[in-house]
Amino acid sequence: MTRTLRALVAMAAIAAPAALSAQTADKPVTFGVSGGLSLPIGDSGEGLNSGYNITGHVFFKPASLKSIRLRGDVSFDRWSVEGEDDASSRALGFSGNAIYDFPTQSTSMMKPYVLGGLGIYNGKATGSFGNVDVSVSDTNLGLQVGGGLTFQLSGFSTFAEAKFVNVFGDGGSTRYIPITFGVRF
């Protein structure tokens, strides 16, 4: 192989991943999944152990907005009750968020962002105490704010994120912090 041909192949190999990640970043609609740790805090944290979070995402990038994306989430958080083998609490949420991507250099593979949004959350607590099964459910409005980092890869991107979720209720708020890692494609 000639020197010129090797140089062209090397340049193509370097440029191809950047072009693929740019294509993913420029798509108007993308999808993602994430999961990780869910930490109950405040009054919720007094009786619940740390749990887990699983979330599905739909991203929308309006062409007219340079640094703003919109994201719809369907989330599931679950925690076990301290000292009880057969008792747990969970939250099923449907939320809409606005995401602001901080400007970075075009060659940067890591991009920070902040997000905020509103949603509807269904909380449910279940347990078995002796011969008695108990189940209580409630649906309320909630909000979430947080931030994260997006990592552009070849053909897709990953992200690490932490957010504060507050679900308003009649007897007080349920608060928790999901810390998640996700993939967007």
PDB file of C-alpha atoms in Angstrom:
ATOM      1  CA  MET A   1       0.000   0.000   0.000  1.00  0.00           C
ATOM      2  CA  THR A   2       1.347   3.405  -0.859  1.00  0.00           C
ATOM      3  CA  ARG A   3       1.900   6.064   1.731  1.00  0.00           C
ATOM      4  CA  THR A   4      -0.873   8.262   0.330  1.00  0.00           C
ATOM      5  CA  LEU A   5      -3.373   5.407   0.314  1.00  0.00           C
ATOM      6  CA  ARG A   6      -2.477   4.534   3.936  1.00  0.00           C
ATOM      7  CA  ALA A   7      -2.968   8.165   4.928  1.00  0.00           C
ATOM      8  CA  LEU A   8      -6.404   8.253   3.232  1.00  0.00           C
ATOM      9  CA  VAL A   9      -7.471   4.992   4.944  1.00  0.00           C
ATOM     10  CA  ALA A  10      -6.284   6.334   8.305  1.00  0.00           C
ATOM     11  CA  MET A  11      -8.209   9.604   7.820  1.00  0.00           C
ATOM     12  CA  ALA A  12     -11.357   7.707   6.840  1.00  0.00           C
ATOM     13  CA  ALA A  13     -11.046   5.488   9.920  1.00  0.00           C
ATOM     14  CA  ILE A  14     -10.751   8.553  12.145  1.00  0.00           C
ATOM     15  CA  ALA A  15     -13.583  10.484  10.439  1.00  0.00           C
ATOM     16  CA  ALA A  16     -16.117   7.610  10.236  1.00  0.00           C
ATOM     17  CA  PRO A  17     -16.903   7.382  13.986  1.00  0.00           C
ATOM     18  CA  ALA A  18     -17.274  11.167  14.205  1.00  0.00           C
ATOM     19  CA  ALA A  19     -19.662  11.162  11.243  1.00  0.00           C
ATOM     20  CA  LEU A  20     -21.728   8.321  12.755  1.00  0.00           C
ATOM     21  CA  SER A  21     -22.001   9.990  16.155  1.00  0.00           C
ATOM     22  CA  ALA A  22     -22.917  13.282  14.486  1.00  0.00           C
ATOM     23  CA  GLN A  23     -25.686  11.476  12.583  1.00  0.00           C
ATOM     24  CA  THR A  24     -27.071  10.090  15.853  1.00  0.00           C
ATOM     25  CA  ALA A  25     -26.855  13.490  17.560  1.00  0.00           C
ATOM     26  CA  ASP A  26     -28.625  15.204  14.631  1.00  0.00           C
ATOM     27  CA  LYS A  27     -31.585  12.796  14.346  1.00  0.00           C
ATOM     28  CA  PRO A  28     -34.834  14.536  15.320  1.00  0.00           C
ATOM     29  CA  VAL A  29     -36.174  11.485  17.213  1.00  0.00           C
ATOM     30  CA  THR A  30     -34.064   8.967  19.145  1.00  0.00           C
ATOM     31  CA  PHE A  31     -34.780   6.365  21.797  1.00  0.00           C
ATOM     32  CA  GLY A  32     -32.962   5.247  24.911  1.00  0.00           C
ATOM     33  CA  VAL A  33     -32.990   3.055  27.989  1.00  0.00           C
ATOM     34  CA  SER A  34     -31.355   3.590  31.360  1.00  0.00           C
ATOM     35  CA  GLY A  35     -31.123   1.966  34.738  1.00  0.00           C
ATOM     36  CA  GLY A  36     -29.352   2.194  38.041  1.00  0.00           C
ATOM     37  CA  LEU A  37     -29.649   2.997  41.714  1.00  0.00           C
ATOM     38  CA  SER A  38     -32.663   4.737  43.269  1.00  0.00           C
ATOM     39  CA  LEU A  39     -32.112   6.386  46.667  1.00  0.00           C
ATOM     40  CA  PRO A  40     -35.175   7.316  48.766  1.00  0.00           C
ATOM     41  CA  ILE A  41     -34.571  10.533  50.752  1.00  0.00           C
ATOM     42  CA  GLY A  42     -36.405  12.585  53.380  1.00  0.00           C
ATOM     43  CA  ASP A  43     -39.340  10.847  55.051  1.00  0.00           C
ATOM     44  CA  SER A  44     -39.281   8.179  52.318  1.00  0.00           C
ATOM     45  CA  GLY A  45     -35.686   7.310  53.177  1.00  0.00           C
ATOM     46  CA  GLU A  46     -36.535   6.560  56.812  1.00  0.00           C
ATOM     47  CA  GLY A  47     -38.337   3.289  56.084  1.00  0.00           C
ATOM     48  CA  LEU A  48     -37.054   2.196  52.689  1.00  0.00           C
ATOM     49  CA  ASN A  49     -33.812   0.625  51.528  1.00  0.00           C
ATOM     50  CA  SER A  50     -31.993   1.778  48.391  1.00  0.00           C
ATOM     51  CA  GLY A  51     -33.603   0.325  45.291  1.00  0.00           C
ATOM     52  CA  TYR A  52     -33.346   0.329  41.533  1.00  0.00           C
ATOM     53  CA  ASN A  53     -34.602   2.338  38.563  1.00  0.00           C
ATOM     54  CA  ILE A  54     -35.394   1.307  34.985  1.00  0.00           C
ATOM     55  CA  THR A  55     -36.457   3.977  32.447  1.00  0.00           C
ATOM     56  CA  GLY A  56     -37.360   4.123  28.755  1.00  0.00           C
ATOM     57  CA  HIS A  57     -36.794   7.407  26.899  1.00  0.00           C
ATOM     58  CA  VAL A  58     -37.969   9.119  23.711  1.00  0.00           C
ATOM     59  CA  PHE A  59     -35.806  12.118  22.722  1.00  0.00           C
ATOM     60  CA  PHE A  60     -36.980  14.870  20.382  1.00  0.00           C
ATOM     61  CA  LYS A  61     -34.552  17.481  19.009  1.00  0.00           C
ATOM     62  CA  PRO A  62     -36.385  20.460  17.468  1.00  0.00           C
ATOM     63  CA  ALA A  63     -34.389  21.752  14.484  1.00  0.00           C
ATOM     64  CA  SER A  64     -34.993  25.373  15.496  1.00  0.00           C
ATOM     65  CA  LEU A  65     -33.496  24.979  18.995  1.00  0.00           C
ATOM     66  CA  LYS A  66     -29.722  24.585  19.086  1.00  0.00           C
ATOM     67  CA  SER A  67     -29.109  23.551  22.714  1.00  0.00           C
ATOM     68  CA  ILE A  68     -32.564  22.320  23.785  1.00  0.00           C
ATOM     69  CA  ARG A  69     -33.895  18.754  23.562  1.00  0.00           C
ATOM     70  CA  LEU A  70     -37.183  17.336  24.800  1.00  0.00           C
ATOM     71  CA  ARG A  71     -37.480  13.915  26.432  1.00  0.00           C
ATOM     72  CA  GLY A  72     -40.390  11.728  27.445  1.00  0.00           C
ATOM     73  CA  ASP A  73     -39.724   9.123  30.159  1.00  0.00           C
ATOM     74  CA  VAL A  74     -41.507   6.049  31.446  1.00  0.00           C
ATOM     75  CA  SER A  75     -39.795   5.130  34.724  1.00  0.00           C
ATOM     76  CA  PHE A  76     -40.069   2.365  37.308  1.00  0.00           C
ATOM     77  CA  ASP A  77     -38.428   2.685  40.737  1.00  0.00           C
ATOM     78  CA  ARG A  78     -38.658  -0.013  43.420  1.00  0.00           C
ATOM     79  CA  TRP A  79     -37.494  -0.128  47.043  1.00  0.00           C
ATOM     80  CA  SER A  80     -37.781  -2.769  49.779  1.00  0.00           C
ATOM     81  CA  VAL A  81     -39.081  -1.882  53.242  1.00  0.00           C
ATOM     82  CA  GLU A  82     -36.461  -2.004  56.001  1.00  0.00           C
ATOM     83  CA  GLY A  83     -36.798  -5.093  58.196  1.00  0.00           C
ATOM     84  CA  GLU A  84     -39.651  -6.631  56.165  1.00  0.00           C
ATOM     85  CA  ASP A  85     -39.067  -9.481  53.714  1.00  0.00           C
ATOM     86  CA  ASP A  86     -42.480  -9.270  52.050  1.00  0.00           C
ATOM     87  CA  ALA A  87     -42.973  -5.497  51.839  1.00  0.00           C
ATOM     88  CA  SER A  88     -41.976  -3.060  49.110  1.00  0.00           C
ATOM     89  CA  SER A  89     -42.789   0.290  47.574  1.00  0.00           C
ATOM     90  CA  ARG A  90     -42.629   1.350  43.932  1.00  0.00           C
ATOM     91  CA  ALA A  91     -43.224   4.378  41.711  1.00  0.00           C
ATOM     92  CA  LEU A  92     -44.318   4.212  38.067  1.00  0.00           C
ATOM     93  CA  GLY A  93     -43.816   7.577  36.371  1.00  0.00           C
ATOM     94  CA  PHE A  94     -44.679   9.233  33.041  1.00  0.00           C
ATOM     95  CA  SER A  95     -42.804  12.517  32.645  1.00  0.00           C
ATOM     96  CA  GLY A  96     -41.844  15.149  30.096  1.00  0.00           C
ATOM     97  CA  ASN A  97     -38.527  16.993  30.367  1.00  0.00           C
ATOM     98  CA  ALA A  98     -36.646  19.844  28.746  1.00  0.00           C
ATOM     99  CA  ILE A  99     -32.892  19.257  28.443  1.00  0.00           C
ATOM    100  CA  TYR A 100     -30.352  22.041  28.009  1.00  0.00           C
ATOM    101  CA  ASP A 101     -27.041  20.875  26.484  1.00  0.00           C
ATOM    102  CA  PHE A 102     -24.144  23.110  27.496  1.00  0.00           C
ATOM    103  CA  PRO A 103     -22.088  24.288  24.513  1.00  0.00           C
ATOM    104  CA  THR A 104     -18.814  22.378  24.076  1.00  0.00           C
ATOM    105  CA  GLN A 105     -16.148  22.124  21.427  1.00  0.00           C
ATOM    106  CA  SER A 106     -17.315  20.188  18.383  1.00  0.00           C
ATOM    107  CA  THR A 107     -14.516  17.646  18.929  1.00  0.00           C
ATOM    108  CA  SER A 108     -15.532  16.955  22.537  1.00  0.00           C
ATOM    109  CA  MET A 109     -16.969  13.473  23.081  1.00  0.00           C
ATOM    110  CA  MET A 110     -18.377  14.476  26.506  1.00  0.00           C
ATOM    111  CA  LYS A 111     -21.250  16.989  26.794  1.00  0.00           C
ATOM    112  CA  PRO A 112     -22.819  18.131  30.097  1.00  0.00           C
ATOM    113  CA  TYR A 113     -26.549  18.865  30.390  1.00  0.00           C
ATOM    114  CA  VAL A 114     -29.245  19.824  32.890  1.00  0.00           C
ATOM    115  CA  LEU A 115     -32.895  18.777  32.798  1.00  0.00           C
ATOM    116  CA  GLY A 116     -36.202  19.595  34.396  1.00  0.00           C
ATOM    117  CA  GLY A 117     -39.729  18.348  33.936  1.00  0.00           C
ATOM    118  CA  LEU A 118     -43.161  17.407  35.230  1.00  0.00           C
ATOM    119  CA  GLY A 119     -44.882  14.070  35.404  1.00  0.00           C
ATOM    120  CA  ILE A 120     -47.600  11.843  36.770  1.00  0.00           C
ATOM    121  CA  TYR A 121     -46.460   9.165  39.246  1.00  0.00           C
ATOM    122  CA  ASN A 122     -48.333   6.168  40.599  1.00  0.00           C
ATOM    123  CA  GLY A 123     -46.951   5.025  43.938  1.00  0.00           C
ATOM    124  CA  LYS A 124     -47.823   1.660  45.408  1.00  0.00           C
ATOM    125  CA  ALA A 125     -46.861   0.014  48.688  1.00  0.00           C
ATOM    126  CA  THR A 126     -47.491  -3.705  49.248  1.00  0.00           C
ATOM    127  CA  GLY A 127     -46.757  -6.085  52.061  1.00  0.00           C
ATOM    128  CA  SER A 128     -47.691  -9.326  53.761  1.00  0.00           C
ATOM    129  CA  PHE A 129     -47.966  -9.191  57.518  1.00  0.00           C
ATOM    130  CA  GLY A 130     -48.861 -12.602  58.922  1.00  0.00           C
ATOM    131  CA  ASN A 131     -52.035 -13.692  57.138  1.00  0.00           C
ATOM    132  CA  VAL A 132     -52.901 -10.171  56.007  1.00  0.00           C
ATOM    133  CA  ASP A 133     -51.927  -8.777  52.578  1.00  0.00           C
ATOM    134  CA  VAL A 134     -51.926  -4.985  52.320  1.00  0.00           C
ATOM    135  CA  SER A 135     -51.764  -2.847  49.158  1.00  0.00           C
ATOM    136  CA  VAL A 136     -52.092   0.944  48.946  1.00  0.00           C
ATOM    137  CA  SER A 137     -51.865   2.957  45.712  1.00  0.00           C
ATOM    138  CA  ASP A 138     -52.018   6.668  44.858  1.00  0.00           C
ATOM    139  CA  THR A 139     -51.400   8.797  41.728  1.00  0.00           C
ATOM    140  CA  ASN A 140     -49.960  12.316  42.022  1.00  0.00           C
ATOM    141  CA  LEU A 141     -48.176  15.104  40.171  1.00  0.00           C
ATOM    142  CA  GLY A 142     -44.399  15.296  40.499  1.00  0.00           C
ATOM    143  CA  LEU A 143     -41.387  17.195  39.252  1.00  0.00           C
ATOM    144  CA  GLN A 144     -37.798  16.296  38.563  1.00  0.00           C
ATOM    145  CA  VAL A 145     -34.562  18.253  38.098  1.00  0.00           C
ATOM    146  CA  GLY A 146     -31.073  16.956  37.485  1.00  0.00           C
ATOM    147  CA  GLY A 147     -28.069  16.799  35.273  1.00  0.00           C
ATOM    148  CA  GLY A 148     -25.711  14.477  33.516  1.00  0.00           C
ATOM    149  CA  LEU A 149     -23.053  13.846  30.923  1.00  0.00           C
ATOM    150  CA  THR A 150     -23.564  12.534  27.385  1.00  0.00           C
ATOM    151  CA  PHE A 151     -20.743  10.544  25.786  1.00  0.00           C
ATOM    152  CA  GLN A 152     -20.848  10.465  21.958  1.00  0.00           C
ATOM    153  CA  LEU A 153     -19.761   7.111  20.561  1.00  0.00           C
ATOM    154  CA  SER A 154     -19.794   5.560  17.108  1.00  0.00           C
ATOM    155  CA  GLY A 155     -23.455   5.342  15.993  1.00  0.00           C
ATOM    156  CA  PHE A 156     -24.976   5.890  19.470  1.00  0.00           C
ATOM    157  CA  SER A 157     -24.380   7.767  22.703  1.00  0.00           C
ATOM    158  CA  THR A 158     -24.337   6.873  26.381  1.00  0.00           C
ATOM    159  CA  PHE A 159     -25.175   9.045  29.357  1.00  0.00           C
ATOM    160  CA  ALA A 160     -24.774   9.135  33.126  1.00  0.00           C
ATOM    161  CA  GLU A 161     -27.393  11.098  35.024  1.00  0.00           C
ATOM    162  CA  ALA A 162     -28.606  11.961  38.523  1.00  0.00           C
ATOM    163  CA  LYS A 163     -31.872  13.711  39.261  1.00  0.00           C
ATOM    164  CA  PHE A 164     -34.060  14.711  42.193  1.00  0.00           C
ATOM    165  CA  VAL A 165     -37.678  13.521  41.976  1.00  0.00           C
ATOM    166  CA  ASN A 166     -40.414  15.005  44.205  1.00  0.00           C
ATOM    167  CA  VAL A 167     -43.902  13.470  44.027  1.00  0.00           C
ATOM    168  CA  PHE A 168     -46.527  15.584  45.776  1.00  0.00           C
ATOM    169  CA  GLY A 169     -49.078  13.731  47.920  1.00  0.00           C
ATOM    170  CA  ASP A 170     -51.860  14.443  50.403  1.00  0.00           C
ATOM    171  CA  GLY A 171     -49.787  13.414  53.430  1.00  0.00           C
ATOM    172  CA  GLY A 172     -46.500  14.871  52.198  1.00  0.00           C
ATOM    173  CA  SER A 173     -44.061  14.342  49.353  1.00  0.00           C
ATOM    174  CA  THR A 174     -42.204  11.243  48.253  1.00  0.00           C
ATOM    175  CA  ARG A 175     -38.621  12.109  47.316  1.00  0.00           C
ATOM    176  CA  TYR A 176     -35.904  10.041  45.715  1.00  0.00           C
ATOM    177  CA  ILE A 177     -32.747  10.337  43.649  1.00  0.00           C
ATOM    178  CA  PRO A 178     -32.243   7.986  40.663  1.00  0.00           C
ATOM    179  CA  ILE A 179     -28.585   7.686  39.605  1.00  0.00           C
ATOM    180  CA  THR A 180     -28.584   6.000  36.209  1.00  0.00           C
ATOM    181  CA  PHE A 181     -26.498   5.015  33.209  1.00  0.00           C
ATOM    182  CA  GLY A 182     -28.159   4.843  29.788  1.00  0.00           C
ATOM    183  CA  VAL A 183     -27.808   4.313  26.056  1.00  0.00           C
ATOM    184  CA  ARG A 184     -29.387   6.455  23.322  1.00  0.00           C
ATOM    185  CA  PHE A 185     -29.681   5.140  19.768  1.00  0.00           C
TER     186      PHE A 185
END
